[in-house]
Amino acid sequence: MSHPKVLDDHVRFRLTDADLPGATPVRAVALECDRVVPGSRAFQGSDGAWELRLPRPPLARLEYRLSVTRGDTVEIVVDPTNPDTVPTAFGERSELAMPGYRPPAWLGAPATPGTLRDLLVAGETAQEVPVSVWSPAGSADTDPMPMLFVHDGPEYARLASLTQYSAAMIASGALPPHRVALAEPVHRDAWYSASPQYVRTIVRAGLGQLREAYAVRSPIVVMGTSLGGLAALLVGLRGAPEVGGVFAQSGSFFQPRHDGMERSFRYFGRISRAVAAILDTPSTPNPLQITMTCGALEENARNNADMAAALARAGHRVDYREVPDLHNYTAWRDSLDPGLTRLLTTVWAEGQG
């Protein structure tokens, strides 16, 4: 067994038929990873040995699987020569860290225990929006605290350790005690794709219900990733000044000139029209504190850069950073600190003034 090896200019993958046991002989092996990663995906095979030399990508880490062909059957598997795996929204992936990569220190830091309480937001959407609210253990609903509202909340907590982040930041004193409202994406594509009904539901009903259920101090901060990043921005723009900040990661700010590969998406037109309206907005009466992150190689990088520039021109305070990773929850986890930490500190401190 030969673990994938990162060399100066390429990554070398090696395995043998013995690493891929099965009743039918292996006919082909290919690497399955994000399409923006350059290089051939096909392994070269000889006498039961398989090898691929992938140009070393400018990434901190690579998530991948293997496509193994036996006869007419294709099986997608994690790399049997690599013990390192990571959970994703689409199942387990093998993970290859590049030299120098380190996961966030807060993952292993002391953390404040927390509790969860569920509520349902009823508004203009056909179905209620489930929200689970994480609070520091021992706190009362009447204790005034800042709040972070999170699209794709359960996935952020499970795959990006978001509540662990909050618990660690509270324990260290980097952030004050606060609550995290984890919104569940029941109809994600329909709700997060610039749906006016969904945005109004969160702004008019959701934030109000949360303030009725809890003593909320300071402006609320809204966050999300991908389509959820778009939803977070739209809620922030419509909900200001009750919403004071937005944290958007790899936002799906689709534009026809950049995102032709997304045109088949059912809601592409609605999204691109909403994005165009934001890009054309000359000024804002309620400036938001906005932090955006995106993988430097992502297909979304160009539309994110355009959005960051447009928001800054309109008067919002924007911090946009590209990171050496791609469109996945581990990348978004690794970008929480210091970006989100600074955003929350700024918005919540201003709210006390």
Short mmCIF file of C-alpha atoms in Angstrom, two decimals:
data_model
loop_
_atom_site.label_atom_id
_atom_site.label_comp_id
_atom_site.label_asym_id
_atom_site.label_seq_id
_atom_site.Cartn_x
_atom_site.Cartn_y
_atom_site.Cartn_z
CA MET A 1 0.00 0.00 0.00
CA SER A 2 1.39 3.41 -1.00
CA HIS A 3 -0.11 6.55 0.55
CA PRO A 4 -0.52 9.43 -1.95
CA LYS A 5 2.63 11.54 -1.90
CA VAL A 6 2.92 15.30 -2.37
CA LEU A 7 6.07 16.13 -4.31
CA ASP A 8 7.51 19.45 -5.49
CA ASP A 9 5.42 19.83 -8.63
CA HIS A 10 2.89 17.01 -8.52
CA VAL A 11 0.89 14.62 -6.35
CA ARG A 12 1.59 10.94 -6.96
CA PHE A 13 -1.17 8.38 -6.44
CA ARG A 14 -0.24 4.69 -6.52
CA LEU A 15 -2.30 1.58 -5.85
CA THR A 16 -2.56 -2.00 -6.99
CA ASP A 17 -5.33 -4.43 -7.80
CA ALA A 18 -4.72 -5.88 -4.32
CA ASP A 19 -5.81 -2.52 -2.86
CA LEU A 20 -9.07 -2.85 -4.82
CA PRO A 21 -10.27 -6.40 -4.11
CA GLY A 22 -13.25 -7.66 -6.06
CA ALA A 23 -14.57 -10.61 -8.03
CA THR A 24 -14.06 -8.86 -11.38
CA PRO A 25 -10.68 -7.53 -12.56
CA VAL A 26 -10.13 -3.78 -12.50
CA ARG A 27 -10.26 -2.30 -16.00
CA ALA A 28 -9.65 1.39 -15.22
CA VAL A 29 -9.10 3.77 -12.31
CA ALA A 30 -9.73 7.51 -12.34
CA LEU A 31 -9.53 10.33 -9.84
CA GLU A 32 -12.83 12.04 -8.98
CA CYS A 33 -12.38 15.58 -7.63
CA ASP A 34 -13.55 19.13 -8.29
CA ARG A 35 -13.47 19.88 -12.00
CA VAL A 36 -11.49 23.10 -11.50
CA VAL A 37 -8.44 21.10 -10.34
CA PRO A 38 -6.15 20.89 -13.40
CA GLY A 39 -4.64 17.69 -14.75
CA SER A 40 -5.61 14.31 -16.12
CA ARG A 41 -7.84 12.09 -14.00
CA ALA A 42 -6.96 8.74 -15.60
CA PHE A 43 -4.54 6.40 -13.83
CA GLN A 44 -2.01 4.58 -15.96
CA GLY A 45 -2.15 0.82 -15.40
CA SER A 46 0.42 -1.94 -15.90
CA ASP A 47 0.56 -5.49 -14.49
CA GLY A 48 -2.01 -4.75 -11.80
CA ALA A 49 -0.39 -1.48 -10.70
CA TRP A 50 -2.02 1.93 -11.14
CA GLU A 51 -0.42 5.37 -11.00
CA LEU A 52 -1.49 8.98 -11.52
CA ARG A 53 0.68 12.09 -11.39
CA LEU A 54 -1.54 15.10 -10.81
CA PRO A 55 -0.01 18.57 -11.16
CA ARG A 56 0.22 19.91 -7.61
CA PRO A 57 -2.80 22.21 -7.19
CA PRO A 58 -2.50 25.56 -5.34
CA LEU A 59 -4.68 24.25 -2.53
CA ALA A 60 -4.21 23.67 1.18
CA ARG A 61 -5.92 20.30 0.88
CA LEU A 62 -7.64 18.11 -1.72
CA GLU A 63 -10.87 16.15 -1.34
CA TYR A 64 -11.30 13.26 -3.75
CA ARG A 65 -12.60 9.77 -4.44
CA LEU A 66 -11.67 7.06 -6.93
CA SER A 67 -13.73 5.82 -9.85
CA VAL A 68 -13.01 2.10 -10.33
CA THR A 69 -14.24 0.36 -13.48
CA ARG A 70 -14.78 -3.41 -13.48
CA GLY A 71 -16.25 -4.72 -16.72
CA ASP A 72 -19.26 -2.45 -17.38
CA THR A 73 -19.61 -1.43 -13.73
CA VAL A 74 -18.22 1.77 -12.22
CA GLU A 75 -17.79 2.01 -8.47
CA ILE A 76 -16.99 5.25 -6.62
CA VAL A 77 -14.87 4.61 -3.51
CA VAL A 78 -12.62 6.40 -1.08
CA ASP A 79 -8.90 5.82 -1.62
CA PRO A 80 -7.99 2.54 0.17
CA THR A 81 -4.35 3.68 0.42
CA ASN A 82 -5.24 6.88 2.27
CA PRO A 83 -6.57 6.61 5.85
CA ASP A 84 -7.56 10.29 5.97
CA THR A 85 -11.20 10.98 5.14
CA VAL A 86 -13.60 13.87 5.66
CA PRO A 87 -17.42 13.96 5.81
CA THR A 88 -19.08 16.15 3.18
CA ALA A 89 -22.60 17.10 2.16
CA PHE A 90 -22.34 14.39 -0.53
CA GLY A 91 -20.79 11.59 1.49
CA GLU A 92 -17.34 10.68 2.70
CA ARG A 93 -14.27 11.79 0.71
CA SER A 94 -10.58 11.01 0.96
CA GLU A 95 -8.56 14.00 2.10
CA LEU A 96 -4.99 14.83 1.15
CA ALA A 97 -3.41 17.70 3.09
CA MET A 98 -0.64 19.69 1.45
CA PRO A 99 2.53 20.44 3.43
CA GLY A 100 1.89 23.17 5.98
CA TYR A 101 -1.87 22.67 6.26
CA ARG A 102 -3.22 22.74 9.80
CA PRO A 103 -6.88 22.49 10.89
CA PRO A 104 -8.14 25.34 13.09
CA ALA A 105 -6.73 25.37 16.63
CA TRP A 106 -10.19 26.04 18.07
CA LEU A 107 -11.31 22.51 17.15
CA GLY A 108 -9.32 21.17 20.10
CA ALA A 109 -9.71 24.12 22.44
CA PRO A 110 -11.80 24.22 25.62
CA ALA A 111 -15.45 24.88 24.79
CA THR A 112 -18.50 26.19 26.59
CA PRO A 113 -21.27 23.55 26.69
CA GLY A 114 -24.48 24.42 24.91
CA THR A 115 -28.12 23.39 24.57
CA LEU A 116 -30.50 23.30 21.60
CA ARG A 117 -34.13 24.39 21.43
CA ASP A 118 -36.34 23.96 18.34
CA LEU A 119 -38.90 26.36 16.95
CA LEU A 120 -40.85 26.75 13.69
CA VAL A 121 -41.01 29.97 11.72
CA ALA A 122 -44.34 30.52 9.97
CA GLY A 123 -44.45 33.07 7.18
CA GLU A 124 -45.03 33.20 3.43
CA THR A 125 -43.33 29.90 2.59
CA ALA A 126 -45.69 26.97 2.03
CA GLN A 127 -43.90 25.05 4.76
CA GLU A 128 -42.65 26.37 8.08
CA VAL A 129 -38.90 26.93 8.48
CA PRO A 130 -37.43 24.76 11.26
CA VAL A 131 -34.83 26.56 13.38
CA SER A 132 -32.75 25.09 16.20
CA VAL A 133 -31.29 27.67 18.57
CA TRP A 134 -27.98 26.88 20.28
CA SER A 135 -27.44 28.71 23.57
CA PRO A 136 -24.66 28.51 26.16
CA ALA A 137 -25.63 26.02 28.85
CA GLY A 138 -27.08 27.62 31.96
CA SER A 139 -28.31 30.74 30.18
CA ALA A 140 -31.93 31.83 30.40
CA ASP A 141 -34.04 32.92 27.44
CA THR A 142 -34.33 36.31 29.13
CA ASP A 143 -30.55 36.82 29.27
CA PRO A 144 -29.73 39.43 26.60
CA MET A 145 -27.23 38.02 24.10
CA PRO A 146 -26.18 38.68 20.50
CA MET A 147 -27.46 36.25 17.86
CA LEU A 148 -26.03 34.66 14.72
CA PHE A 149 -28.63 33.39 12.19
CA VAL A 150 -27.30 30.59 9.97
CA HIS A 151 -28.65 29.27 6.67
CA ASP A 152 -27.89 25.54 6.20
CA GLY A 153 -27.53 25.61 9.97
CA PRO A 154 -27.59 21.86 10.74
CA GLU A 155 -25.02 21.19 7.99
CA TYR A 156 -22.80 24.01 9.25
CA ALA A 157 -22.93 22.52 12.75
CA ARG A 158 -22.31 18.93 11.60
CA LEU A 159 -19.80 19.45 8.77
CA ALA A 160 -18.12 22.74 9.70
CA SER A 161 -18.33 22.45 13.51
CA LEU A 162 -19.99 25.86 13.75
CA THR A 163 -21.46 25.46 17.24
CA GLN A 164 -18.08 24.07 18.37
CA TYR A 165 -16.54 27.26 16.99
CA SER A 166 -18.98 29.42 18.96
CA ALA A 167 -18.44 27.35 22.11
CA ALA A 168 -14.65 27.64 21.82
CA MET A 169 -14.75 31.37 21.09
CA ILE A 170 -16.99 31.99 24.10
CA ALA A 171 -14.75 29.89 26.35
CA SER A 172 -11.63 31.77 25.22
CA GLY A 173 -13.26 35.18 25.58
CA ALA A 174 -12.72 35.96 21.88
CA LEU A 175 -16.50 36.38 21.54
CA PRO A 176 -19.16 37.21 24.12
CA PRO A 177 -21.78 34.62 25.07
CA HIS A 178 -24.21 34.45 22.15
CA ARG A 179 -26.87 32.32 20.51
CA VAL A 180 -26.74 30.58 17.14
CA ALA A 181 -30.01 30.10 15.21
CA LEU A 182 -29.56 27.12 12.87
CA ALA A 183 -32.11 27.30 10.03
CA GLU A 184 -32.87 24.04 8.25
CA PRO A 185 -32.97 24.13 4.42
CA VAL A 186 -36.13 22.09 3.88
CA HIS A 187 -36.55 23.28 0.27
CA ARG A 188 -33.04 24.57 -0.25
CA ASP A 189 -33.02 25.24 -3.99
CA ALA A 190 -36.41 26.95 -3.93
CA TRP A 191 -35.89 28.93 -0.73
CA TYR A 192 -32.26 30.02 -1.10
CA SER A 193 -32.46 30.99 -4.78
CA ALA A 194 -33.55 34.62 -4.24
CA SER A 195 -37.09 33.61 -3.30
CA PRO A 196 -38.91 36.80 -2.22
CA GLN A 197 -41.29 34.74 -0.10
CA TYR A 198 -38.45 33.09 1.79
CA VAL A 199 -36.57 36.35 2.35
CA ARG A 200 -39.71 38.05 3.66
CA THR A 201 -40.46 35.03 5.87
CA ILE A 202 -37.09 35.31 7.59
CA VAL A 203 -37.03 39.11 7.84
CA ARG A 204 -40.65 39.69 8.85
CA ALA A 205 -41.46 36.52 10.79
CA GLY A 206 -38.25 34.68 11.62
CA LEU A 207 -36.22 37.45 13.19
CA GLY A 208 -39.31 38.69 15.02
CA GLN A 209 -40.09 35.25 16.44
CA LEU A 210 -36.51 34.87 17.62
CA ARG A 211 -36.69 38.21 19.41
CA GLU A 212 -39.96 37.15 21.02
CA ALA A 213 -38.46 33.85 22.19
CA TYR A 214 -35.13 35.31 23.35
CA ALA A 215 -33.69 38.56 24.63
CA VAL A 216 -31.53 39.55 21.66
CA ARG A 217 -28.84 42.19 22.15
CA SER A 218 -27.11 44.03 19.32
CA PRO A 219 -27.89 43.69 15.60
CA ILE A 220 -28.30 40.15 14.33
CA VAL A 221 -25.63 38.74 11.98
CA VAL A 222 -26.77 36.45 9.14
CA MET A 223 -24.53 33.89 7.45
CA GLY A 224 -24.63 31.18 4.80
CA THR A 225 -22.65 29.42 2.12
CA SER A 226 -23.19 28.83 -1.60
CA LEU A 227 -26.92 29.42 -2.23
CA GLY A 228 -27.18 30.09 1.49
CA GLY A 229 -24.61 32.86 1.09
CA LEU A 230 -26.91 34.52 -1.45
CA ALA A 231 -29.88 34.08 0.89
CA ALA A 232 -27.90 35.55 3.78
CA LEU A 233 -26.99 38.64 1.77
CA LEU A 234 -30.57 39.20 0.62
CA VAL A 235 -31.87 38.84 4.18
CA GLY A 236 -29.18 41.23 5.38
CA LEU A 237 -29.97 43.86 2.77
CA ARG A 238 -33.72 43.66 3.42
CA GLY A 239 -33.42 43.27 7.18
CA ALA A 240 -31.05 46.18 7.91
CA PRO A 241 -30.66 47.85 10.36
CA GLU A 242 -32.08 45.01 12.51
CA VAL A 243 -29.46 42.93 10.70
CA GLY A 244 -26.05 44.53 11.09
CA GLY A 245 -23.72 42.06 9.40
CA VAL A 246 -23.50 39.31 6.77
CA PHE A 247 -20.98 36.47 6.51
CA ALA A 248 -21.18 34.85 3.05
CA GLN A 249 -18.94 31.96 1.99
CA SER A 250 -18.62 30.97 -1.67
CA GLY A 251 -21.88 32.77 -2.39
CA SER A 252 -23.84 31.76 -5.50
CA PHE A 253 -23.97 35.27 -6.97
CA PHE A 254 -24.66 34.01 -10.49
CA GLN A 255 -24.17 36.25 -13.52
CA PRO A 256 -24.70 35.20 -17.15
CA ARG A 257 -21.22 36.40 -18.13
CA HIS A 258 -19.46 34.29 -15.51
CA ASP A 259 -21.75 31.37 -14.80
CA GLY A 260 -22.93 29.89 -18.06
CA MET A 261 -22.36 26.41 -16.62
CA GLU A 262 -25.21 27.11 -14.16
CA ARG A 263 -27.82 28.13 -16.76
CA SER A 264 -29.57 24.76 -16.55
CA PHE A 265 -30.29 25.36 -12.86
CA ARG A 266 -34.02 25.89 -12.49
CA TYR A 267 -33.67 29.18 -10.63
CA PHE A 268 -30.75 30.66 -12.55
CA GLY A 269 -32.83 33.49 -14.02
CA ARG A 270 -34.28 34.54 -10.69
CA ILE A 271 -30.85 34.50 -9.05
CA SER A 272 -29.11 36.41 -11.84
CA ARG A 273 -31.81 39.10 -11.81
CA ALA A 274 -31.51 39.53 -8.04
CA VAL A 275 -27.72 39.68 -8.32
CA ALA A 276 -27.91 42.25 -11.12
CA ALA A 277 -30.15 44.44 -8.97
CA ILE A 278 -27.58 44.41 -6.16
CA LEU A 279 -24.68 45.07 -8.56
CA ASP A 280 -26.57 48.09 -9.96
CA THR A 281 -27.43 49.60 -6.57
CA PRO A 282 -25.46 52.87 -6.30
CA SER A 283 -25.77 53.47 -2.55
CA THR A 284 -27.32 52.22 0.67
CA PRO A 285 -29.01 54.04 3.56
CA ASN A 286 -28.07 51.20 5.94
CA PRO A 287 -24.43 50.12 5.52
CA LEU A 288 -23.76 46.56 6.57
CA GLN A 289 -20.56 44.99 7.84
CA ILE A 290 -19.98 42.21 5.27
CA THR A 291 -17.31 39.52 5.25
CA MET A 292 -17.01 37.20 2.24
CA THR A 293 -14.73 34.23 1.61
CA CYS A 294 -14.33 32.11 -1.51
CA GLY A 295 -11.91 29.52 -2.80
CA ALA A 296 -9.41 31.15 -5.16
CA LEU A 297 -9.90 28.38 -7.75
CA GLU A 298 -13.68 28.19 -7.39
CA GLU A 299 -15.94 28.91 -10.32
CA ASN A 300 -17.71 31.30 -7.94
CA ALA A 301 -14.58 33.40 -7.35
CA ARG A 302 -15.27 35.87 -10.18
CA ASN A 303 -18.88 36.52 -9.21
CA ASN A 304 -17.86 36.85 -5.55
CA ALA A 305 -15.20 39.43 -6.42
CA ASP A 306 -17.75 41.38 -8.48
CA MET A 307 -20.26 41.29 -5.64
CA ALA A 308 -17.69 42.42 -3.05
CA ALA A 309 -16.68 45.38 -5.23
CA ALA A 310 -20.30 46.39 -5.87
CA LEU A 311 -21.24 46.22 -2.20
CA ALA A 312 -18.23 48.35 -1.27
CA ARG A 313 -19.14 50.94 -3.93
CA ALA A 314 -22.63 51.16 -2.46
CA GLY A 315 -21.18 52.02 0.95
CA HIS A 316 -21.11 48.69 2.77
CA ARG A 317 -17.98 47.81 4.76
CA VAL A 318 -16.68 44.76 2.92
CA ASP A 319 -13.87 42.34 3.69
CA TYR A 320 -13.41 39.84 0.83
CA ARG A 321 -10.80 37.08 1.03
CA GLU A 322 -9.93 34.23 -1.31
CA VAL A 323 -8.63 31.08 0.35
CA PRO A 324 -6.57 28.10 -0.92
CA ASP A 325 -9.44 25.61 -0.93
CA LEU A 326 -12.60 24.79 -2.86
CA HIS A 327 -16.39 24.57 -2.46
CA ASN A 328 -16.75 22.40 0.64
CA TYR A 329 -17.60 22.58 4.33
CA THR A 330 -14.07 21.96 5.56
CA ALA A 331 -12.91 25.01 3.58
CA TRP A 332 -15.75 27.03 5.09
CA ARG A 333 -14.89 25.73 8.58
CA ASP A 334 -11.25 26.69 8.15
CA SER A 335 -12.29 30.23 7.15
CA LEU A 336 -14.48 30.96 10.17
CA ASP A 337 -11.61 32.40 12.14
CA PRO A 338 -10.48 35.13 11.95
CA GLY A 339 -13.06 36.38 9.39
CA LEU A 340 -16.29 35.58 11.24
CA THR A 341 -14.71 36.37 14.60
CA ARG A 342 -13.79 39.89 13.48
CA LEU A 343 -17.19 40.45 11.89
CA LEU A 344 -19.12 39.41 14.99
CA THR A 345 -16.82 41.42 17.26
CA THR A 346 -17.30 44.55 15.15
CA VAL A 347 -21.07 44.30 14.67
CA TRP A 348 -21.85 43.33 18.24
CA ALA A 349 -19.52 45.99 19.69
CA GLU A 350 -21.14 48.67 17.54
CA GLY A 351 -24.56 47.50 18.66
CA GLN A 352 -23.64 48.29 22.25
CA GLY A 353 -22.62 51.85 21.41
#
